Amino acid sequence: MSVDLSQFIPSFLEESFEGLELMESSLLSLQAGDNETIHSIFRAAHSIKGGAGTFGFDVVTEFTHLVETLLDEMRDGRREVTSKDVEILLASVDCMRLLIEVARDDENYDQDKVAQTTMLLNEALSSGGKKSAAENISQQSDNAEQSTGKSNTSTFSIHFIPEHNLAKTGNDPLFLFNALADLGQLTTVANTSELPALTDIDVQELYLSWDLTLITAATKDEVHEIFEWVEDDCLLEIKQIDQEPLVNPSDGEKETTNVNETRAANNIENKSNPQEMAPANDNSAVKKQATKTKAKVEVSSIRVGVDKVDNLINLVGELVITQSMLSELGSDFHMDKIERLTSGLEQLLQNTKELQESVMRIRMLPISFAFNRFPRLVHDLAIKTGKEIELVIKGEQTELDKTVMEQIGDPLVHLVRNAVDHGIEPAEIRLANGKPAKGTISLDAYHQGGNIVIEISDDGGGINRQKVFAKAVEKGIIEPNATLADNQVFDLLFEPGFSTADQVTDISGRGVGMDVVKRNIQSLGGRIQVESTPGQGSCFKVNLPLTLAILDGQLVKVGTETYIIPLISIVESLQVDKDLINRVSGDMTLYRLRDENVPILPVYQLFGLATEYTEIDNALLVVVEADGQKVGLMVDHLLAQQQVVIKSLKDNYQQVIGISGATILGDGSVALILDTPGIIQMALAYAQNKQRDMASYKQFAVGEQY
């Protein structure tokens, strides 16, 4: 029977990674006597092991078998749950993830790490003082007479009738029988009565059923667990009977096989070489083919609630109805139908808008997918630094676009690592300052307007403002006599190579990373702010758009060109009052906006455009803000506000400072989307190089890449 197992590999990979996340989160909260949690961890490992065996990922199967054995001892109460064993299991989860990724990508892996963890597992198992049931049975199965003579063994009769399509789901009965044989002495009786004529056989169908006899010290529940993967696709009956083996049926209808003998003949028991573990049967070629085709399988999918899909289907139905109505009007149109046409177009607009919003909701995922990695991260770093740290997660159900979530993960990791290393003080210092010995790091996410805000805060010592200022002066970033507000001083932390760490560690303090964090956040159209109180802690606020696909923007006209300014960055728009204009040296013009002096940037100058509106006195000003700094963009006209679909400029040309992307307007023309942080960067460069002539500045503005 030939079945292409490779088609099921993506589903196995996705379920395995979910199982690993469940194991990791459960291990972090595991307490002695928590049997339900141990059972859930064991089930996850058992499922991964079973799937790996099905697809021929033998290294994964072998390693997971050790993990499963250790968990089995905890589950049966033969081993106490200790912090040491939990750490070994957490390291094992890392190795399982590594081996599954290797199986997916067909690449080499860190064999030393796997070997070291395997050694720790074996040492833990040997030091437990008691062997697992599987190990006892393995020894008994080497001597059948000794096995049947044991008083603690039972005999089970198993009636297994798989559905004909079982093989199509990627399951092979032989793997089930091999797992049963691991528990003791197994005899199989194959029922061939439903085999059709040779000419009528479908090679993807399964026509056999089996009566199995298993002599084992395992419990009935342990025997039943072998069939967990297929219990929805078969008829299964397991009965405990006397220890006498079943009498073989009459010849001609059934064929009897001792699986232990078959396994020995095929060197199944030889664990020294995982590649020799595959059974010698007709499916071996299929497994080899599946192994070959698994390379570079990408797992990229979204689990969507049925309610979202139903809503999308309903909207498509409404759209089809509207389209049919408009088509009917168009086939025989008269001016007396203009009212119906207008109504139909309005309905089409409404349907399209709702459809767009519904599709965007499908891409939205709870931010818990990004937050799930941090309990383990903080746990490991707390052990490494010798600090007591509690992680508090709030707002994990706040939804964010999948693309944004995938790209924000690494910046959040760096911020959390910094909070552990720089933010939380050692226990003795905290106690001396009247704080509890255990520090707290909080992750919170919430919606604010059309954006999402992620806060990473700690109750540590806060940021030393004077130390940051002095370090910036030492590096020549600012002048010694500079007057800066707190937020401007804290922004210095994001300067390339900036670090106030007294000691370089492998956690942080090398002067790299924070500038990359800021750049990555800005590339997503977001911004980061820092708040800190000495002795009380710090808070890093990351403000992000909900999605990268659609932008709420303000259309403006400059000369003959139309630009789009993201609404998220606009503070206000106003008509310039010439009495509030101040001209300073270097051709820089400031506008007095209440208590602030805001630099005015003529957009036509930045991009070398010809326009009639060159006088600032009565110009239109769009005040935008990024990184705590404001500038006024001088434009010719304010147009409509609308949502626009973002097209990447980098993918089609190159990244240009001051431009974040482009879009296609309703009339078919292309409009560039202004990048507020980039515009401000251009303004600062202009102010710092005010002697540079405008021609060379224009070349810098539109030509230099990030």
XYZ file of C-alpha atoms in Angstrom:
706
model
C 0.000 0.000 0.000
C 1.534 3.283 -1.111
C 0.474 6.460 0.660
C 2.168 9.833 0.234
C 2.798 10.696 3.879
C 4.551 13.955 3.030
C 1.210 15.707 2.579
C 0.530 15.286 6.307
C 3.897 16.588 7.497
C 2.868 20.298 7.767
C -0.037 19.356 10.059
C 2.258 17.189 12.177
C 4.802 20.009 12.479
C 2.198 22.559 13.486
C 0.664 20.240 16.089
C 4.118 19.295 17.391
C 5.169 22.905 17.945
C 1.873 23.540 19.731
C 2.524 20.456 21.858
C 6.002 21.727 22.727
C 4.567 25.083 23.807
C 2.068 23.238 26.003
C 4.846 21.124 27.532
C 7.007 24.167 28.217
C 4.272 26.285 29.805
C 3.044 23.327 31.877
C 6.546 22.483 33.107
C 7.067 26.077 34.247
C 3.964 25.847 36.436
C 4.424 22.211 37.499
C 4.188 21.529 41.211
C 4.621 18.314 43.163
C 1.399 16.326 43.240
C -0.085 18.091 40.209
C -0.991 14.858 38.426
C -3.279 16.474 35.864
C -0.488 18.729 34.587
C 1.913 15.781 34.408
C -0.686 13.820 32.413
C -1.106 16.699 29.918
C 2.683 16.975 29.474
C 2.940 13.216 28.970
C 0.112 13.203 26.404
C 1.802 15.980 24.427
C 5.116 14.106 24.374
C 3.346 10.856 23.483
C 1.573 12.487 20.519
C 4.827 13.967 19.229
C 6.549 10.614 19.560
C 3.754 8.822 17.725
C 3.673 11.327 14.878
C 7.445 11.343 14.528
C 7.419 7.561 14.224
C 4.736 7.710 11.556
C 6.758 10.042 9.373
C 10.091 8.325 9.897
C 11.645 11.003 12.092
C 13.473 8.324 14.058
C 15.859 10.620 15.942
C 12.868 12.573 17.274
C 11.146 9.318 18.238
C 14.168 7.964 20.101
C 14.819 11.154 22.056
C 11.157 11.695 22.909
C 10.959 8.115 24.162
C 13.443 9.002 26.919
C 11.431 12.100 27.820
C 8.258 10.055 27.859
C 9.863 7.466 30.163
C 10.861 10.104 32.702
C 7.383 11.640 32.583
C 5.860 8.187 32.963
C 7.741 7.663 36.225
C 6.401 10.991 37.505
C 2.905 10.140 36.326
C 2.880 6.762 38.098
C 4.207 8.232 41.324
C 7.478 6.336 41.077
C 9.435 9.589 40.965
C 8.996 12.828 42.860
C 8.732 16.055 40.878
C 11.949 17.951 41.597
C 13.253 21.250 40.267
C 16.254 19.403 38.823
C 14.063 17.052 36.798
C 11.940 19.996 35.612
C 15.067 21.753 34.329
C 16.124 18.555 32.524
C 12.673 18.300 30.928
C 12.769 21.966 29.871
C 16.141 21.336 28.228
C 14.603 18.262 26.608
C 11.788 20.379 25.164
C 14.445 22.609 23.589
C 16.105 19.551 22.051
C 12.789 18.182 20.794
C 12.071 21.530 19.144
C 15.546 21.534 17.624
C 15.194 17.984 16.287
C 11.757 18.684 14.808
C 13.071 21.821 13.101
C 15.974 19.763 11.749
C 13.558 17.120 10.501
C 11.552 19.870 8.826
C 14.498 21.638 7.205
C 16.754 18.615 6.628
C 19.732 20.423 8.138
C 22.519 19.592 10.551
C 22.043 20.275 14.234
C 23.961 20.723 17.471
C 24.647 17.070 18.235
C 26.607 17.931 21.385
C 23.586 19.656 22.892
C 21.336 16.696 22.147
C 23.945 14.225 23.431
C 24.387 16.199 26.651
C 20.644 16.349 27.283
C 20.326 12.648 26.455
C 23.004 11.931 29.037
C 21.130 13.978 31.643
C 17.929 12.069 30.900
C 19.674 8.730 31.190
C 21.345 9.767 34.450
C 17.999 10.914 35.837
C 16.365 7.643 34.875
C 19.164 5.547 36.335
C 19.290 7.577 39.549
C 15.569 7.206 40.099
C 16.147 3.827 41.712
C 13.149 2.304 39.952
C 12.752 1.222 36.375
C 9.777 2.274 34.318
C 7.160 -0.261 33.310
C 8.385 -0.154 29.738
C 11.952 -0.979 30.840
C 10.786 -3.881 33.010
C 8.692 -5.262 30.189
C 11.495 -4.844 27.687
C 13.640 -7.099 29.835
C 10.797 -9.586 30.253
C 10.089 -9.749 26.531
C 13.623 -11.066 25.933
C 12.588 -14.237 27.713
C 8.991 -15.236 27.004
C 8.859 -17.974 29.614
C 10.138 -15.634 32.317
C 7.668 -12.978 31.195
C 4.615 -15.218 31.426
C 5.786 -16.473 34.778
C 5.674 -13.049 36.415
C 2.793 -12.554 38.801
C 2.379 -8.872 37.956
C 1.678 -9.378 34.249
C -1.725 -9.318 32.581
C -3.014 -10.591 29.270
C -5.074 -8.294 27.077
C -7.229 -9.244 24.114
C -7.381 -6.403 21.593
C -9.883 -6.361 18.728
C -8.751 -3.711 16.215
C -10.840 -2.930 13.105
C -9.458 0.172 11.325
C -11.527 2.135 8.854
C -10.570 1.625 5.242
C -9.198 5.166 4.948
C -6.915 4.907 8.000
C -3.742 4.901 5.897
C -4.848 8.116 4.164
C -4.606 9.930 7.508
C -0.912 9.079 7.723
C -1.304 6.243 10.253
C 0.230 2.808 9.798
C -0.987 -0.122 11.974
C 2.542 -1.514 12.030
C 3.716 1.455 14.105
C 0.913 0.757 16.589
C 1.978 -2.875 16.832
C 5.603 -1.875 17.357
C 4.523 0.394 20.222
C 2.485 -2.427 21.746
C 5.480 -4.752 21.434
C 7.461 -2.233 23.500
C 5.087 -3.039 26.374
C 5.514 -6.821 26.363
C 4.930 -9.987 24.331
C 2.569 -9.375 21.421
C 0.898 -11.837 19.068
C -1.151 -10.632 16.097
C -3.863 -12.436 14.141
C -4.697 -10.730 10.834
C -8.223 -11.074 9.463
C -8.168 -11.158 5.652
C -11.830 -11.933 5.077
C -12.618 -8.464 3.666
C -9.850 -8.495 1.097
C -11.430 -7.936 -2.339
C -10.258 -9.490 -5.556
C -6.803 -8.377 -6.624
C -8.212 -6.350 -9.521
C -10.535 -4.450 -7.155
C -7.933 -3.470 -4.526
C -7.437 0.257 -3.943
C -3.833 0.665 -2.853
C -4.793 3.564 -0.552
C -7.469 1.573 1.280
C -6.968 -0.752 4.272
C -8.932 -4.017 4.237
C -7.382 -5.918 7.175
C -8.417 -6.122 10.808
C -6.561 -7.714 13.707
C -7.021 -9.682 16.903
C -4.075 -9.020 19.194
C -2.877 -10.712 22.352
C -0.580 -8.721 24.632
C 1.133 -10.076 27.759
C 2.366 -7.079 29.718
C 2.867 -5.475 33.116
C 1.359 -2.252 31.771
C -2.118 -1.099 32.748
C -5.145 -1.062 30.470
C -4.940 2.747 30.217
C -1.337 2.512 29.021
C -2.359 -0.008 26.360
C -5.242 2.232 25.291
C -2.925 5.239 24.928
C -1.174 3.487 22.043
C -4.350 3.903 19.999
C -4.992 7.562 20.892
C -4.029 8.782 17.435
C -6.444 6.447 15.631
C -9.318 5.874 18.047
C -11.622 8.077 15.931
C -10.813 6.050 12.818
C -11.338 2.510 14.071
C -13.423 0.104 16.128
C -11.399 -0.852 19.194
C -12.089 -3.296 21.993
C -9.559 -4.017 24.769
C -10.305 -6.719 27.326
C -8.193 -8.090 30.141
C -8.283 -11.893 30.121
C -6.469 -14.822 31.742
C -2.789 -15.170 31.045
C -3.288 -18.089 28.674
C -2.690 -17.056 25.070
C -5.582 -17.146 22.629
C -6.080 -20.270 20.515
C -5.254 -19.586 16.919
C -8.269 -19.633 14.553
C -8.637 -22.085 11.744
C -6.189 -21.971 8.903
C -7.079 -20.353 5.578
C -8.851 -17.288 6.966
C -6.289 -15.792 9.346
C -2.542 -15.591 9.530
C -0.666 -15.509 12.884
C 2.547 -13.549 13.482
C 4.655 -12.984 16.599
C 5.648 -9.326 16.377
C 8.559 -9.730 18.788
C 10.142 -12.297 16.506
C 9.550 -10.094 13.461
C 11.098 -7.111 15.247
C 14.158 -9.130 16.213
C 14.559 -10.340 12.665
C 14.482 -6.778 11.391
C 16.924 -5.476 14.028
C 14.223 -3.249 15.485
C 15.719 -3.643 18.957
C 19.076 -2.246 17.816
C 18.971 1.265 19.313
C 22.556 2.157 18.443
C 21.633 3.341 14.983
C 18.322 5.198 14.692
C 18.378 4.839 10.923
C 18.053 1.061 11.336
C 14.892 1.352 13.369
C 12.488 1.546 10.410
C 10.674 -1.795 9.957
C 11.430 -3.724 6.814
C 8.009 -3.681 5.161
C 6.262 -2.374 2.118
C 5.908 1.068 3.672
C 9.649 1.582 4.092
C 9.906 3.102 0.632
C 7.025 5.406 1.475
C 8.760 6.518 4.674
C 11.963 7.180 2.787
C 10.042 9.227 0.253
C 8.340 11.159 3.043
C 11.728 11.855 4.610
C 13.070 13.161 1.327
C 10.113 15.398 0.675
C 9.998 16.876 4.171
C 12.898 19.247 3.587
C 12.094 22.919 3.795
C 8.408 22.362 4.580
C 7.178 25.734 5.735
C 4.498 25.929 8.419
C 2.575 29.138 7.903
C -1.067 28.980 8.808
C -3.641 30.768 10.918
C -6.301 29.123 13.022
C -9.503 31.048 12.426
C -12.694 30.845 14.456
C -15.719 29.464 12.642
C -17.651 32.656 13.413
C -15.132 34.704 11.409
C -15.377 32.336 8.453
C -19.196 32.356 8.586
C -19.217 36.150 8.644
C -16.876 36.238 5.655
C -19.098 33.843 3.690
C -22.172 35.952 4.468
C -20.416 39.108 3.270
C -19.359 37.417 0.039
C -22.996 36.431 -0.474
C -24.089 40.051 -0.006
C -21.416 41.176 -2.448
C -22.614 38.705 -5.066
C -26.189 39.966 -4.688
C -25.072 43.582 -5.112
C -22.946 42.660 -8.126
C -25.926 40.913 -9.750
C -28.113 43.969 -9.188
C -25.541 46.289 -10.767
C -25.055 43.921 -13.712
C -28.805 43.945 -14.356
C -28.856 47.739 -14.272
C -25.918 47.934 -16.665
C -27.492 45.644 -19.248
C -30.376 48.042 -19.902
C -29.544 51.368 -18.306
C -31.705 54.481 -18.559
C -31.392 57.759 -16.742
C -34.538 57.019 -14.782
C -32.542 54.243 -13.050
C -29.850 56.604 -11.792
C -31.236 56.505 -8.250
C -31.086 52.700 -8.174
C -27.553 52.834 -9.595
C -26.441 55.273 -6.873
C -28.027 53.099 -4.213
C -26.336 50.005 -5.648
C -22.928 51.675 -5.690
C -23.357 52.766 -2.072
C -24.279 49.211 -1.156
C -21.230 47.943 -3.054
C -19.035 50.399 -1.148
C -20.479 49.233 2.171
C -20.090 45.554 1.258
C -16.506 46.084 0.146
C -15.619 47.919 3.343
C -17.166 45.222 5.543
C -15.473 42.510 3.501
C -12.121 44.244 3.905
C -12.575 44.532 7.669
C -13.654 40.895 7.893
C -10.616 39.696 5.941
C -8.331 41.781 8.136
C -9.881 40.229 11.260
C -8.915 36.805 9.946
C -5.251 37.854 10.073
C -5.601 39.003 13.661
C -4.245 36.712 16.375
C -4.095 37.088 20.162
C -0.770 38.542 21.210
C -0.419 35.571 23.553
C 1.262 33.871 20.584
C 4.124 36.356 21.031
C 3.965 36.458 24.841
C 4.119 32.676 25.308
C 7.889 32.577 24.907
C 8.602 34.911 27.817
C 7.784 32.736 30.865
C 10.528 30.330 29.803
C 12.900 33.185 28.915
C 12.464 34.912 32.282
C 12.710 31.570 34.093
C 16.064 30.761 32.471
C 17.477 34.269 32.887
C 16.447 34.395 36.540
C 18.417 31.205 37.172
C 21.369 32.538 35.184
C 21.504 35.869 37.023
C 20.623 34.453 40.438
C 17.676 36.831 40.767
C 14.145 36.133 41.945
C 11.757 37.352 39.258
C 8.030 36.995 38.718
C 6.573 37.577 35.253
C 3.061 39.036 35.066
C 1.277 38.908 31.706
C -1.857 40.929 31.012
C -3.870 41.629 27.891
C -2.762 38.415 26.192
C -6.058 38.223 24.271
C -5.438 41.591 22.596
C -5.357 40.908 18.864
C -2.627 41.933 16.452
C -1.924 41.264 12.797
C 0.024 38.028 12.302
C 2.720 39.769 10.226
C 3.305 42.458 12.852
C 3.404 39.832 15.600
C 6.052 37.785 13.805
C 8.316 40.820 13.420
C 7.870 42.288 16.898
C 9.012 39.121 18.680
C 12.765 39.782 18.629
C 12.552 43.430 19.814
C 10.344 42.336 22.723
C 12.825 39.611 23.653
C 15.627 42.173 23.835
C 13.561 44.524 25.994
C 12.652 41.714 28.404
C 16.282 40.579 28.629
C 17.312 44.150 29.451
C 14.625 44.333 32.137
C 16.045 41.195 33.768
C 19.698 42.226 33.468
C 19.562 46.001 33.992
C 16.152 46.623 35.555
C 15.679 44.132 38.395
C 18.219 44.478 41.185
C 19.740 41.532 43.093
C 17.700 40.377 46.102
C 20.088 41.839 48.690
C 19.901 45.321 47.131
C 16.107 45.163 46.893
C 15.819 44.131 50.537
C 18.162 46.929 51.583
C 15.916 49.398 49.747
C 12.780 48.099 51.425
C 11.550 46.128 48.429
C 10.520 42.472 48.318
C 13.335 40.130 47.287
C 11.392 38.988 44.244
C 11.246 41.488 41.415
C 8.349 41.798 38.972
C 8.396 42.219 35.218
C 5.068 42.971 33.571
C 3.968 42.511 29.983
C 0.760 44.255 28.994
C -0.991 44.822 25.688
C -4.043 46.947 24.944
C -5.695 48.842 22.118
C -5.432 52.605 21.983
C -7.216 54.260 19.103
C -6.366 52.358 15.956
C -3.135 51.010 17.390
C -1.858 48.499 19.895
C 0.353 49.445 22.823
C 2.715 46.902 24.376
C 4.249 47.802 27.735
C 7.332 46.111 29.202
C 7.733 47.375 32.753
C 9.692 46.389 35.842
C 9.830 47.437 39.486
C 13.615 47.682 39.502
C 15.977 50.532 40.178
C 14.969 52.645 37.191
C 17.245 54.387 34.699
C 20.059 56.529 36.082
C 19.502 59.796 34.183
C 22.843 61.317 35.167
C 24.734 58.194 34.143
C 23.043 58.109 30.726
C 23.726 61.830 30.194
C 27.395 61.489 31.200
C 27.871 58.511 28.920
C 26.343 60.410 25.999
C 28.720 63.333 26.619
C 31.652 60.928 26.842
C 30.723 59.421 23.466
C 30.293 62.846 21.886
C 26.606 62.342 21.197
C 25.584 65.540 23.017
C 27.318 68.660 24.318
C 28.108 68.874 28.051
C 25.945 71.990 28.414
C 22.958 70.548 26.527
C 19.547 70.946 28.167
C 17.449 67.831 27.650
C 14.132 66.657 29.019
C 13.919 63.221 30.627
C 12.380 61.604 27.541
C 15.183 63.009 25.374
C 17.816 61.615 27.753
C 16.154 58.199 27.760
C 16.041 58.252 23.954
C 19.844 58.295 24.027
C 19.677 54.628 25.045
C 18.743 53.857 21.444
C 21.873 55.425 19.990
C 24.109 52.875 18.176
C 26.753 51.427 20.480
C 25.329 53.126 23.568
C 25.569 51.177 26.832
C 25.853 52.108 30.512
C 26.557 48.560 31.681
C 29.468 48.319 34.094
C 30.081 44.725 33.126
C 29.577 43.019 29.773
C 27.570 39.795 30.002
C 26.148 37.344 27.499
C 22.690 38.671 28.376
C 23.179 42.366 27.525
C 25.581 45.254 27.965
C 27.603 44.988 24.753
C 26.296 48.260 23.345
C 24.347 46.600 20.561
C 20.691 45.877 20.270
C 18.680 48.869 21.476
C 19.279 50.806 18.278
C 18.203 47.715 16.340
C 15.118 47.437 18.531
C 14.122 50.983 17.710
C 14.855 50.548 14.008
C 12.796 47.360 13.811
C 9.869 48.974 15.584
C 10.032 51.990 13.285
C 10.117 49.704 10.244
C 6.714 48.444 11.396
C 5.397 51.995 11.482
C 5.575 52.106 15.277
C 7.414 54.035 17.940
C 8.897 53.345 21.357
C 8.830 55.557 24.438
C 10.671 55.221 27.740
C 9.423 56.217 31.176
C 11.442 55.715 34.342
C 11.358 56.702 37.998
C 14.541 56.265 40.083
C 14.152 53.477 42.602
C 10.714 52.476 41.315
C 11.315 51.005 37.890
C 11.042 51.618 34.161
C 8.458 51.175 31.432
C 9.077 50.788 27.707
C 5.961 51.516 25.624
C 5.835 50.154 22.087
C 3.097 51.673 19.933
C 2.301 49.698 16.775
C -0.281 49.750 14.001
C -2.712 46.834 14.130
C -1.771 45.781 10.618
C 0.862 46.489 7.982
C -1.492 45.918 5.076
C -3.800 48.943 5.450
C -3.105 52.456 6.710
C -5.377 55.295 7.812
C -3.890 58.325 6.114
C -4.326 62.012 5.358
C -3.887 62.885 1.672
C -2.008 66.149 1.000
C -1.097 67.942 -2.220
C 2.350 69.407 -2.844
C 2.847 70.810 -6.326
C 1.549 68.165 -8.718
C 2.231 65.292 -6.312
C -0.058 63.650 -3.769
C 1.433 62.321 -0.530
C -0.100 60.374 2.345
C 0.704 61.151 5.973
C -0.215 58.396 8.482
C -2.959 59.625 10.783
C -1.222 57.977 13.738
C 1.605 60.517 13.517
C -0.484 63.685 12.947
C -0.888 65.963 15.972
C -2.937 68.667 14.258
C -3.316 70.629 11.029
C -3.496 74.418 10.993
C -3.291 77.583 8.958
C -0.008 79.385 9.678
C -0.204 82.615 11.674
C 2.690 84.748 10.427
C 3.031 86.414 13.843
C 4.099 83.044 15.332
C 6.914 82.445 12.826
C 10.508 82.756 14.010
C 13.431 82.599 11.610
C 16.769 81.464 13.021
C 20.230 81.041 11.574
C 20.872 78.392 8.992
C 17.655 78.999 7.066
C 15.671 77.120 9.732
C 12.168 78.443 10.439
C 10.325 77.710 13.687
C 6.639 77.991 14.455
C 5.498 78.832 17.979
C 2.872 76.187 18.747
C 1.637 77.035 22.220
C 4.702 76.316 24.429
C 6.863 74.678 21.782
C 8.990 75.816 18.863
C 8.247 73.448 15.985
C 10.617 73.371 12.973
C 8.849 74.008 9.662
C 9.807 71.718 6.780
C 8.639 72.750 3.321
C 7.866 69.401 1.658
C 8.469 70.869 -1.804
C 12.066 71.610 -0.800
C 12.640 68.170 0.716
C 11.656 66.418 -2.509
C 12.658 69.060 -5.059
C 9.147 69.863 -6.324
C 7.957 72.914 -8.224
C 5.031 74.706 -6.567
C 3.360 78.103 -6.421
C 3.063 77.973 -2.632
C 6.559 78.840 -1.441
C 5.673 81.492 1.149
C 5.337 80.267 4.727
C 3.276 83.226 5.984
C -0.135 81.798 5.011
C 0.775 78.178 4.355
C -0.944 75.005 5.575
C 0.973 73.164 8.278
C 0.559 69.527 9.248
C 2.221 68.989 12.631
C 3.522 65.445 13.016
C 5.291 63.726 15.913
C 7.680 60.812 16.270
C 10.079 59.837 19.046
C 8.868 62.759 21.145
C 9.851 65.336 18.501
C 7.496 67.453 16.427
C 7.892 69.079 13.025
C 5.491 71.033 10.844
C 5.171 69.807 7.254
C 4.312 72.684 4.929
C 1.900 71.488 2.215
C -0.201 73.116 -0.508
C -3.606 71.510 0.112
C -5.282 69.118 2.530
C -7.314 66.459 0.731
C -9.425 63.597 2.058
C -8.686 61.086 4.797
C -8.924 57.471 3.711
C -7.615 53.984 4.231
C -4.951 52.980 1.750
C -3.396 49.634 0.886
C 0.358 49.766 1.505
C 2.725 48.604 -1.223
C 6.331 48.025 -0.257
C 8.828 50.396 -1.851
C 11.739 48.256 -0.717
C 10.486 45.178 -2.578
C 9.974 47.051 -5.821
C 12.791 49.605 -5.717
C 14.815 50.315 -2.574
C 14.249 51.752 0.876
C 14.263 55.568 0.726
C 14.604 57.744 3.800
C 11.416 59.695 4.475
C 9.233 57.289 2.457
C 7.679 54.183 4.050
C 5.817 52.872 1.014
C 3.381 53.679 -1.750
C -0.255 53.118 -2.637
C -2.531 53.315 -5.649
C -5.306 55.881 -5.432
C -8.799 55.574 -6.800
C -7.869 57.344 -10.056
C -5.022 54.886 -10.668
C -2.219 57.271 -9.748
C 0.560 56.347 -7.328
C 0.976 58.248 -4.057
C 3.972 57.960 -1.734
C 3.440 57.400 1.992
C 5.593 59.664 4.148
C 7.631 58.090 6.955
C 7.404 60.494 9.879
C 10.532 59.297 11.764
C 12.458 59.466 8.490
C 11.207 62.989 7.783
C 12.318 64.087 11.245
C 15.680 62.427 10.671
C 15.980 64.455 7.471
C 15.117 67.633 9.376
C 17.766 66.963 12.000
C 20.338 66.224 9.313
C 19.421 69.488 7.628
C 19.742 71.436 10.884
C 23.116 69.865 11.679
C 24.408 70.522 8.160
C 22.898 73.949 7.526
C 25.927 75.000 5.493
C 25.247 72.255 2.968
C 23.704 73.619 -0.230
C 20.182 72.543 -1.073
C 21.205 70.533 -4.127
C 23.427 68.157 -2.177
C 20.843 68.028 0.609
C 18.149 67.044 -1.835
C 20.372 64.251 -3.086
C 20.823 63.065 0.510
C 17.104 63.269 1.241
C 15.806 61.124 -1.605
C 18.757 58.903 -2.306
C 20.301 57.696 0.923
C 19.117 54.360 2.242
C 18.588 53.427 5.857
